[in-house]
Amino acid sequence: MTTLTSRLRLGFVTSLLAMAITMPVQNSSAATPAEVDSNVGFALKRLHSQVKGSDEVTKKAAGVLVFPGVVKAGFIIAGEGGQGALLIGGKIVAHYDIMSGSIGLQAGAEKKDIIMAFMDADSLKKFRDSNGWKAGADGSVTLINVGANAKVDLTKINEPILGFVVGQSGLMAGISLDGSKITKSKD
């Protein structure tokens, strides 16, 4: 009976820690739509200057979802969150929030831009029609990871959703967006 009680306590403590870590991440980055829009523009400029060929991807896409300055913080249990916008034809049409959590050997905080390019009308429609879209479950995001001097070559990539994760020093490797939940903001 004591092992069951210990497991229940551990589960309860773990849940409390997860909420304590993810809630500040979610609430601390609350920005106005105008601030988000400005940051979206900077994130796209940063992507285009750091990743050769990324401008071709964003121009060809049916829609581009940009989350600038997504913050991930935690110790063992981490939360990640941010605000962004969906662009169609280069114009912002809606605002979105992204949240995810993870458990494992991790400590500290990091900030990154997440950009998803919906390369066809069907994947964009499925995203826009959803009520809480989850990466990996509702759509598979193929993350682009090219070397420092390499260029994104669209002739070799035929996937409906392409993703870029850009950190302080360029594209980040070994990242997964699976499990990230994206919901439309209530502006």
PDB file of N, CA and C in Angstrom, residues 8 11 18 30 52 57 60-61 73 78 119 123 129 146 150 175:
ATOM      1  N   LEU A   8       1.432   7.793  -6.022  1.00  0.00           N
ATOM      2  CA  LEU A   8       0.425   8.842  -6.140  1.00  0.00           C
ATOM      3  C   LEU A   8       0.999  10.199  -5.746  1.00  0.00           C
ATOM      4  N   GLY A  11       3.341  11.351  -8.494  1.00  0.00           N
ATOM      5  CA  GLY A  11       2.544  11.824  -9.625  1.00  0.00           C
ATOM      6  C   GLY A  11       1.949  13.197  -9.365  1.00  0.00           C
ATOM      7  N   ALA A  18       5.060  20.536 -13.112  1.00  0.00           N
ATOM      8  CA  ALA A  18       4.814  20.824 -14.529  1.00  0.00           C
ATOM      9  C   ALA A  18       3.968  22.076 -14.685  1.00  0.00           C
ATOM     10  N   ALA A  30       3.130  37.274 -22.591  1.00  0.00           N
ATOM     11  CA  ALA A  30       1.943  37.882 -23.159  1.00  0.00           C
ATOM     12  C   ALA A  30       2.315  39.203 -23.823  1.00  0.00           C
ATOM     13  N   LYS A  52      20.083  30.064 -46.144  1.00  0.00           N
ATOM     14  CA  LYS A  52      19.995  30.269 -47.591  1.00  0.00           C
ATOM     15  C   LYS A  52      18.866  29.415 -48.166  1.00  0.00           C
ATOM     16  N   VAL A  57      11.283  29.140 -49.748  1.00  0.00           N
ATOM     17  CA  VAL A  57      10.292  28.302 -49.061  1.00  0.00           C
ATOM     18  C   VAL A  57       9.104  29.155 -48.619  1.00  0.00           C
ATOM     19  N   LYS A  60       6.939  30.402 -51.567  1.00  0.00           N
ATOM     20  CA  LYS A  60       6.170  29.352 -52.246  1.00  0.00           C
ATOM     21  C   LYS A  60       5.044  28.785 -51.377  1.00  0.00           C
ATOM     22  N   ALA A  61       5.155  28.930 -50.059  1.00  0.00           N
ATOM     23  CA  ALA A  61       4.190  28.331 -49.127  1.00  0.00           C
ATOM     24  C   ALA A  61       2.792  28.942 -49.261  1.00  0.00           C
ATOM     25  N   ALA A  73      11.866  26.749 -20.681  1.00  0.00           N
ATOM     26  CA  ALA A  73      12.561  26.845 -19.397  1.00  0.00           C
ATOM     27  C   ALA A  73      12.141  25.690 -18.502  1.00  0.00           C
ATOM     28  N   ALA A  78      10.196  20.625 -18.215  1.00  0.00           N
ATOM     29  CA  ALA A  78      10.300  21.923 -18.886  1.00  0.00           C
ATOM     30  C   ALA A  78       9.006  22.269 -19.607  1.00  0.00           C
ATOM     31  N   MET A 119       3.067  24.052 -47.239  1.00  0.00           N
ATOM     32  CA  MET A 119       3.443  24.115 -48.647  1.00  0.00           C
ATOM     33  C   MET A 119       2.286  23.858 -49.601  1.00  0.00           C
ATOM     34  N   SER A 123      -2.921  21.166 -46.466  1.00  0.00           N
ATOM     35  CA  SER A 123      -2.356  21.145 -45.109  1.00  0.00           C
ATOM     36  C   SER A 123      -2.681  22.452 -44.377  1.00  0.00           C
ATOM     37  N   ASP A 129      -8.699  24.867 -39.945  1.00  0.00           N
ATOM     38  CA  ASP A 129     -10.001  24.333 -39.539  1.00  0.00           C
ATOM     39  C   ASP A 129      -9.962  23.618 -38.193  1.00  0.00           C
ATOM     40  N   VAL A 146      20.011  22.323 -42.465  1.00  0.00           N
ATOM     41  CA  VAL A 146      21.092  22.383 -43.442  1.00  0.00           C
ATOM     42  C   VAL A 146      22.325  22.954 -42.768  1.00  0.00           C
ATOM     43  N   ALA A 150      25.183  25.551 -46.594  1.00  0.00           N
ATOM     44  CA  ALA A 150      24.280  24.856 -47.501  1.00  0.00           C
ATOM     45  C   ALA A 150      23.028  25.694 -47.752  1.00  0.00           C
ATOM     46  N   ILE A 175      16.069  18.861 -32.701  1.00  0.00           N
ATOM     47  CA  ILE A 175      14.845  19.416 -32.118  1.00  0.00           C
ATOM     48  C   ILE A 175      13.649  18.680 -32.715  1.00  0.00           C
TER      49      ILE A 175
END
